[in-house]
Coordinates of C-alpha atoms in Angstrom, one line a residue:
M1 CA 19.4 31.4 -9.6
R2 CA 18.5 29.2 -6.4
I3 CA 15.5 27.8 -6.5
G4 CA 13.6 25.7 -3.6
I5 CA 11.0 23.2 -4.2
D6 CA 8.8 21.9 -1.8
V7 CA 9.1 17.9 -2.4
T8 CA 7.2 16.8 0.9
S9 CA 4.4 15.2 -0.7
A10 CA 6.6 13.0 -3.0
G11 CA 8.8 11.8 0.1
L12 CA 6.2 10.7 2.6
L13 CA 6.3 6.8 3.7
G14 CA 3.0 5.5 2.7
G15 CA 2.2 8.4 0.5
E16 CA 0.5 7.8 -2.6
K17 CA 2.3 7.8 -6.1
G18 CA -0.2 9.3 -7.9
G19 CA -0.8 12.6 -9.7
V20 CA 1.1 14.9 -7.2
Y21 CA 4.2 12.6 -6.9
Q22 CA 4.2 11.8 -10.6
Y23 CA 4.3 15.5 -11.4
I24 CA 7.2 16.3 -8.6
L25 CA 9.1 13.4 -10.0
N26 CA 9.0 14.2 -13.4
L27 CA 9.2 17.7 -13.4
L28 CA 12.9 17.4 -11.4
L29 CA 14.1 14.6 -13.6
Q30 CA 13.3 16.8 -16.7
L31 CA 14.8 20.0 -14.8
K32 CA 17.8 17.8 -14.2
E33 CA 18.4 17.3 -18.1
I34 CA 17.7 20.9 -19.6
D35 CA 19.1 23.2 -16.5
N36 CA 22.6 23.2 -16.4
E37 CA 23.0 26.9 -14.7
N38 CA 20.4 26.8 -11.7
E39 CA 20.6 25.3 -8.0
Y40 CA 17.8 23.5 -7.0
I41 CA 17.0 22.7 -3.0
L42 CA 14.6 20.0 -2.4
F43 CA 12.7 20.6 0.4
F44 CA 11.2 17.7 2.7
N45 CA 9.1 18.7 6.1
F46 CA 7.7 16.3 8.3
I47 CA 8.0 15.3 12.2
R48 CA 8.2 11.7 12.1
G49 CA 11.7 10.0 11.7
K50 CA 9.9 7.3 10.0
H51 CA 9.7 9.3 6.7
I52 CA 13.6 10.0 6.4
K53 CA 14.1 6.9 4.7
A54 CA 11.5 7.4 1.7
S55 CA 12.6 11.0 1.3
D56 CA 16.0 9.3 0.6
E57 CA 14.4 6.9 -1.5
F58 CA 13.0 9.8 -3.3
F59 CA 15.7 11.8 -3.7
S60 CA 18.0 9.0 -4.9
L61 CA 15.4 9.2 -7.9
V62 CA 16.2 12.8 -8.9
R63 CA 20.1 13.3 -7.4
G64 CA 22.0 15.4 -9.8
K65 CA 25.0 17.6 -8.8
R66 CA 22.6 20.7 -8.9
F67 CA 20.3 19.2 -6.4
K68 CA 20.2 19.6 -2.6
K69 CA 18.1 17.8 -0.3
I70 CA 16.8 19.5 3.2
I71 CA 14.7 17.7 5.7
S72 CA 13.2 19.7 8.4
Q73 CA 11.5 18.1 11.1
F74 CA 9.8 21.5 12.6
P75 CA 6.1 20.7 13.0
P76 CA 5.0 21.7 9.6
Q77 CA 1.5 22.7 10.8
L78 CA 2.8 24.9 12.9
R79 CA 5.4 26.4 10.3
M80 CA 2.6 26.6 7.9
G81 CA 0.3 28.4 10.5
L82 CA 2.9 30.8 12.1
K83 CA 3.4 31.7 8.3
L84 CA 7.4 31.3 9.1
P85 CA 9.3 32.5 5.7
I86 CA 11.1 29.5 4.1
E87 CA 14.6 31.0 4.2
L88 CA 14.1 30.1 8.0
F89 CA 14.7 26.4 6.6
I90 CA 16.5 26.4 3.6
G91 CA 18.5 29.3 3.4
K92 CA 18.2 32.1 1.1
V93 CA 16.3 31.3 -2.2
D94 CA 15.2 33.8 -5.2
I95 CA 12.4 30.9 -6.7
F96 CA 10.3 28.8 -4.0
H97 CA 7.7 26.3 -5.9
G98 CA 4.9 24.6 -3.9
P99 CA 4.2 22.2 -6.7
A100 CA 1.0 20.5 -4.4
H101 CA -1.6 23.1 -4.0
W102 CA 0.2 25.3 -1.3
T103 CA 3.6 27.3 -0.7
S104 CA 5.7 28.9 1.9
P105 CA 6.0 32.8 2.7
T106 CA 9.3 34.0 1.4
L107 CA 11.3 37.3 3.2
F108 CA 12.8 38.1 -0.4
G109 CA 12.6 35.4 -3.1
K110 CA 9.2 34.9 -5.2
S111 CA 6.9 32.5 -4.7
I112 CA 5.3 29.9 -7.3
V113 CA 2.2 27.4 -6.4
T114 CA 0.8 24.8 -8.8
I115 CA -2.6 23.8 -8.3
H116 CA -3.8 21.0 -9.7
D117 CA -7.4 20.8 -9.3
L118 CA -10.2 22.5 -6.9
A119 CA -12.5 19.4 -6.3
Y120 CA -12.1 19.8 -2.4
W121 CA -13.5 23.4 -2.8
R122 CA -16.4 22.5 -5.1
M123 CA -17.4 19.0 -4.2
R124 CA -18.3 19.9 -0.3
R125 CA -20.2 16.8 0.3
S126 CA -17.2 14.7 0.1
I127 CA -15.4 16.5 2.9
E128 CA -18.3 16.3 5.3
M129 CA -16.8 15.1 8.6
D130 CA -20.1 13.3 9.4
N131 CA -21.3 12.4 6.5
P132 CA -24.4 10.2 7.7
D133 CA -25.0 7.9 4.4
W134 CA -21.2 7.1 4.0
I135 CA -20.8 6.9 8.1
Q136 CA -24.4 4.2 7.8
V137 CA -22.4 1.8 5.1
L138 CA -19.3 2.0 7.3
R139 CA -21.2 0.6 10.4
K140 CA -22.3 -2.6 8.1
Y141 CA -18.2 -3.6 8.4
P142 CA -17.4 -3.8 12.1
L143 CA -14.5 -5.4 12.1
K144 CA -13.4 -2.3 9.9
Y145 CA -15.7 0.6 11.3
E146 CA -13.1 2.2 13.5
E147 CA -10.2 2.1 11.3
N148 CA -12.3 3.4 8.6
L149 CA -13.9 6.0 10.3
R150 CA -10.3 7.4 11.3
L151 CA -9.2 7.1 7.7
Y152 CA -12.3 8.8 6.6
R153 CA -12.2 11.4 9.2
L154 CA -8.3 12.0 8.9
R155 CA -8.9 12.3 4.7
C156 CA -11.6 15.4 5.9
N157 CA -9.0 17.1 8.3
F158 CA -6.4 16.5 5.5
L159 CA -8.6 18.1 2.9
H160 CA -9.5 20.9 5.4
Q161 CA -6.0 22.0 5.9
I162 CA -5.5 21.9 2.1
K163 CA -8.1 24.3 1.6
R164 CA -6.6 26.7 4.2
Y165 CA -3.4 26.8 2.9
T166 CA -4.4 27.0 -0.7
F167 CA -6.4 30.1 0.1
R168 CA -3.4 31.6 1.6
S169 CA -0.9 30.3 -1.0
L170 CA -3.0 31.9 -4.1
K171 CA -3.1 35.3 -2.1
Q172 CA 0.5 35.5 -1.7
A173 CA 2.0 33.9 -4.6
S174 CA 3.8 35.7 -7.1
M175 CA 2.6 33.4 -10.2
I176 CA 0.5 30.5 -10.0
V177 CA 0.9 27.7 -12.1
A178 CA -2.5 26.1 -13.6
N179 CA -2.3 22.6 -15.3
S180 CA -5.4 23.2 -17.4
Y181 CA -7.5 26.1 -18.9
F182 CA -10.3 24.8 -16.7
T183 CA -8.4 24.8 -13.1
K184 CA -7.3 28.3 -14.3
G185 CA -10.8 29.4 -14.9
E186 CA -11.8 27.9 -11.5
I187 CA -9.1 29.8 -9.4
I188 CA -10.2 33.1 -11.4
D189 CA -14.0 32.1 -10.5
I190 CA -13.5 31.3 -6.6
F191 CA -10.4 33.5 -5.4
N192 CA -10.8 36.3 -8.0
I193 CA -7.2 36.0 -8.9
P194 CA -6.0 38.3 -11.4
E195 CA -5.7 36.1 -14.9
D196 CA -2.2 37.2 -16.0
K197 CA -0.8 36.0 -12.8
I198 CA -1.9 32.5 -13.8
K199 CA -0.1 30.8 -16.2
V200 CA -1.4 27.2 -17.8
I201 CA 1.1 24.5 -18.0
H202 CA -0.4 21.0 -19.2
I203 CA 1.3 18.1 -17.4
G204 CA 2.7 15.3 -19.2
I205 CA 2.6 11.4 -19.4
S206 CA 5.3 9.1 -19.3
D207 CA 6.3 7.3 -22.3
R208 CA 6.1 3.6 -20.7
Y209 CA 2.3 4.2 -21.9
T210 CA 2.4 2.7 -25.4
P211 CA 0.9 -0.1 -27.2
I212 CA 1.6 -3.7 -26.2
R213 CA 1.4 -6.4 -28.5
D214 CA 3.0 -9.2 -25.9
E215 CA -0.1 -11.5 -25.5
R216 CA 2.2 -13.3 -22.9
L217 CA 2.7 -9.9 -21.0
L218 CA -1.2 -9.0 -20.9
Y219 CA -2.5 -12.4 -19.8
S220 CA 0.2 -12.2 -17.1
V221 CA -1.3 -9.2 -15.8
R222 CA -4.6 -10.2 -16.4
G223 CA -4.4 -13.4 -14.2
R224 CA -2.7 -11.4 -11.5
Y225 CA -5.8 -9.2 -11.0
G226 CA -8.3 -12.4 -11.6
I227 CA -9.3 -10.8 -14.9
K228 CA -11.1 -13.7 -16.8
N229 CA -12.9 -11.7 -19.8
N230 CA -12.3 -8.9 -21.6
Y231 CA -12.5 -5.5 -19.6
I232 CA -13.6 -2.1 -18.8
L233 CA -11.3 0.1 -17.1
Y234 CA -11.1 2.4 -14.6
I235 CA -7.6 3.9 -12.8
G236 CA -7.3 6.1 -10.0
A237 CA -8.5 6.8 -6.6
I238 CA -11.3 4.9 -5.0
D239 CA -12.9 8.4 -4.0
P240 CA -16.5 10.0 -3.9
N241 CA -15.6 12.3 -6.9
K242 CA -14.8 10.2 -8.8
N243 CA -18.9 8.9 -9.4
L244 CA -17.8 5.1 -9.2
I245 CA -21.5 4.5 -8.3
P246 CA -22.8 5.3 -11.5
L247 CA -20.0 3.8 -13.1
I248 CA -21.2 0.4 -11.7
E249 CA -24.8 1.4 -12.2
A250 CA -24.1 2.0 -15.9
F251 CA -22.1 -1.2 -16.3
R252 CA -25.1 -3.3 -14.9
E253 CA -27.7 -1.5 -17.8
I254 CA -25.5 -3.3 -20.3
K255 CA -24.1 -6.5 -18.6
G256 CA -26.7 -8.3 -20.6
S257 CA -25.3 -7.3 -23.7
V258 CA -21.6 -7.4 -23.1
N259 CA -19.0 -10.4 -22.0
H260 CA -17.4 -8.0 -20.0
Q261 CA -15.9 -7.3 -16.5
L262 CA -15.5 -4.2 -14.8
V263 CA -12.1 -3.7 -13.5
I264 CA -11.8 -0.8 -10.9
A265 CA -7.9 -0.4 -10.0
G266 CA -6.8 1.9 -6.9
E267 CA -5.7 1.4 -3.4
K268 CA -8.8 0.4 -1.4
G269 CA -9.8 3.3 1.0
W270 CA -12.7 3.8 3.3
Y271 CA -15.0 4.2 0.3
Y272 CA -14.2 1.2 -1.2
Y273 CA -16.7 -0.5 1.5
I274 CA -19.6 1.7 0.2
L275 CA -18.6 0.7 -3.7
R276 CA -18.5 -3.2 -2.5
E277 CA -21.9 -2.5 -1.0
K278 CA -23.3 -1.2 -4.3
V279 CA -21.7 -4.2 -6.0
K280 CA -23.7 -6.5 -3.9
E281 CA -26.8 -4.8 -4.3
L282 CA -26.7 -5.0 -7.8
R283 CA -25.4 -8.7 -7.6
L284 CA -22.5 -8.1 -9.8
E285 CA -19.8 -9.7 -7.7
E286 CA -18.4 -12.0 -10.3
D287 CA -18.5 -9.0 -12.7
V288 CA -16.8 -6.2 -10.8
I289 CA -12.9 -6.7 -9.7
F290 CA -11.4 -4.4 -7.6
T291 CA -7.6 -4.7 -8.0
G292 CA -6.5 -2.8 -5.1
F293 CA -3.1 -1.1 -5.5
V294 CA -1.7 -1.8 -8.8
P295 CA 2.5 -1.0 -8.8
D296 CA 3.7 1.4 -11.7
E297 CA 5.2 -1.9 -13.7
D298 CA 1.4 -3.5 -13.8
L299 CA -0.2 -0.1 -15.5
P300 CA 1.0 0.0 -18.9
A301 CA -0.3 -3.8 -19.3
L302 CA -3.5 -3.2 -17.5
Y303 CA -4.1 0.1 -19.9
A304 CA -3.2 -1.4 -22.9
G305 CA -5.0 -4.7 -22.0
A306 CA -8.4 -3.4 -21.6
D307 CA -11.0 -2.6 -24.2
L308 CA -12.0 0.6 -23.3
F309 CA -11.0 3.1 -20.5
V310 CA -13.7 5.0 -18.4
L311 CA -13.2 8.2 -16.3
P312 CA -16.8 9.7 -15.2
S313 CA -15.4 12.0 -12.4
F314 CA -17.5 15.0 -11.9
L315 CA -14.5 17.7 -11.7
E316 CA -10.9 16.7 -12.7
G317 CA -8.7 19.4 -12.8
F318 CA -6.7 17.5 -15.4
G319 CA -7.2 13.7 -15.9
I320 CA -3.9 11.7 -16.3
P321 CA -5.0 8.3 -16.5
V322 CA -7.1 9.6 -19.9
L323 CA -4.0 10.5 -21.3
E324 CA -2.1 7.2 -20.3
A325 CA -5.1 5.3 -21.9
M326 CA -4.9 7.0 -24.9
A327 CA -1.1 6.6 -25.1
S328 CA -1.5 2.8 -24.5
G329 CA -3.9 2.5 -27.3
T330 CA -7.1 2.2 -25.3
P331 CA -10.1 4.4 -26.1
V332 CA -11.8 6.7 -23.6
V333 CA -15.0 7.3 -22.3
A334 CA -14.7 10.5 -20.0
A335 CA -17.3 12.7 -18.3
N336 CA -18.3 16.1 -20.1
A337 CA -16.9 17.7 -17.2
G338 CA -13.7 19.5 -15.7
A339 CA -10.9 19.5 -17.8
L340 CA -11.4 16.3 -19.5
P341 CA -13.3 17.7 -22.6
E342 CA -9.6 20.3 -22.9
V343 CA -7.2 17.1 -22.5
I344 CA -9.4 14.6 -24.7
G345 CA -10.5 16.9 -27.5
D346 CA -12.3 14.9 -30.1
A347 CA -10.2 11.6 -29.2
G348 CA -12.6 10.3 -26.9
I349 CA -16.4 9.9 -26.0
L350 CA -17.5 12.5 -23.5
V351 CA -20.9 11.9 -21.3
N352 CA -23.1 13.5 -18.8
P353 CA -21.6 12.4 -15.7
F354 CA -24.9 12.8 -13.6
S355 CA -26.4 10.9 -16.3
V356 CA -26.3 6.7 -15.8
Q357 CA -28.2 6.0 -19.2
E358 CA -25.3 8.3 -21.2
I359 CA -22.5 6.8 -19.4
A360 CA -24.0 3.1 -20.3
E361 CA -24.5 4.3 -23.8
G362 CA -21.0 5.6 -24.3
I363 CA -19.9 2.3 -22.7
Y364 CA -21.7 0.1 -25.0
R365 CA -21.1 2.2 -28.4
L366 CA -17.4 1.7 -28.5
I367 CA -17.9 -2.1 -27.8
S368 CA -20.1 -2.4 -30.6
N369 CA -18.5 -0.4 -33.0
S370 CA -15.3 -1.6 -34.4
H371 CA -15.0 1.6 -36.6
L372 CA -15.2 3.9 -34.3
T373 CA -13.1 2.3 -31.7
N374 CA -10.3 2.0 -34.2
E375 CA -10.9 5.8 -35.0
L376 CA -10.8 6.8 -31.8
I377 CA -7.5 4.7 -30.6
K378 CA -5.6 6.6 -34.1
K379 CA -7.3 9.8 -32.5
G380 CA -6.2 9.0 -28.7
L381 CA -2.7 8.2 -30.1
D382 CA -2.4 11.5 -31.6
Q383 CA -3.9 13.6 -28.5
S384 CA -1.4 11.9 -25.8
K385 CA 1.7 13.1 -28.2
K386 CA 0.8 16.6 -27.5
F387 CA 1.5 16.3 -23.7
N388 CA 5.1 15.4 -22.3
W389 CA 7.2 16.0 -19.4
Q390 CA 10.2 18.0 -21.4
K391 CA 8.1 20.6 -22.5
V392 CA 6.4 21.3 -18.6
A393 CA 10.2 21.5 -17.7
E394 CA 10.8 23.9 -20.3
E395 CA 7.9 26.2 -19.2
T396 CA 8.4 26.2 -15.6
L397 CA 12.1 26.9 -16.0
A398 CA 10.7 29.9 -18.1
L399 CA 8.2 30.6 -15.1
Y400 CA 11.2 30.7 -12.6
E401 CA 13.1 32.8 -14.8
K402 CA 10.4 35.1 -15.8
S403 CA 9.2 35.3 -12.2
Y404 CA 13.0 35.9 -10.8
Y405 CA 13.8 39.3 -13.1
V406 CA 10.3 41.0 -13.0

């Protein structure tokens, strides 16, 4: 087979190396290891030449004798808007896979799309172009106001585009990959897609995440981010859907009973200023640390050094950070919502994300109960072993073959 994969999301200069990037990268690395028969065309599509170097760097990570790179600088929005078939850009393909919420029409080949979550459909308020509450807070930072407002509106525009492309892709795709049974249910519920058109393939995690006993390494990473005490950790996007204001409020509820800092790790965008305002309002400036972007090499030690990890999101299509935390030997408190119960099983504490009190109680239970902590560490290590990238690649390759022969 000649298989095309749209890797644009992983090859943009300045692009986030979050869940979608890790999915594309690790899927390709494992396909390179297990597939000695098929040819893969990695398709990059952007207008600006500045992305060429970034796409070259990404391709260097996955380069293999069966992998070929094609870059198109045809305007991607125009390509998608005109519904141009992918063969016009990369030649004949038997399969074309869009691994990041949308795919392209094909003339003769079969198309596949991966859906990671549908939060941008369910959480409508988060993509309102002129949400008055958030704009009011952003105005308090006049030196940053215009830039943050621009970034906020760019994000809204981007999510509205994804909504259009996702709807079209789900209707035209031969098969759909959902990364959880929860996301599969969402696709059926929102778009009325037949169940047999959707294949659930759980995401894997890197084997870099493991318990770390090297105290010097742990101390070094703590010092790098100004962490002075034991800490409660959140890692992920600094975004309204992640429910971080109730997390900060829950931390305030237990602050008098624990000697911990709350560490919120993730790139500071426009929403960071809203969170910072909440921290100032609650007088927690010395106790809440915003690390900003954390490079990959620091993440394992940051996870392993935490007393517990919290993910209170309203809606996660999967929730890679909870698996990374569990694999690192760090117990987890997470929202009883979205795909998180499916991913965590009985290896963590699940709480109502709409209840500050429940989030606070869940955190305090772990901090104050060493027996429960040790039990959940063991369960978490066992649970995390169920998710690996080789299995993801094997199941994805089997889906390519099934789609080709049907």
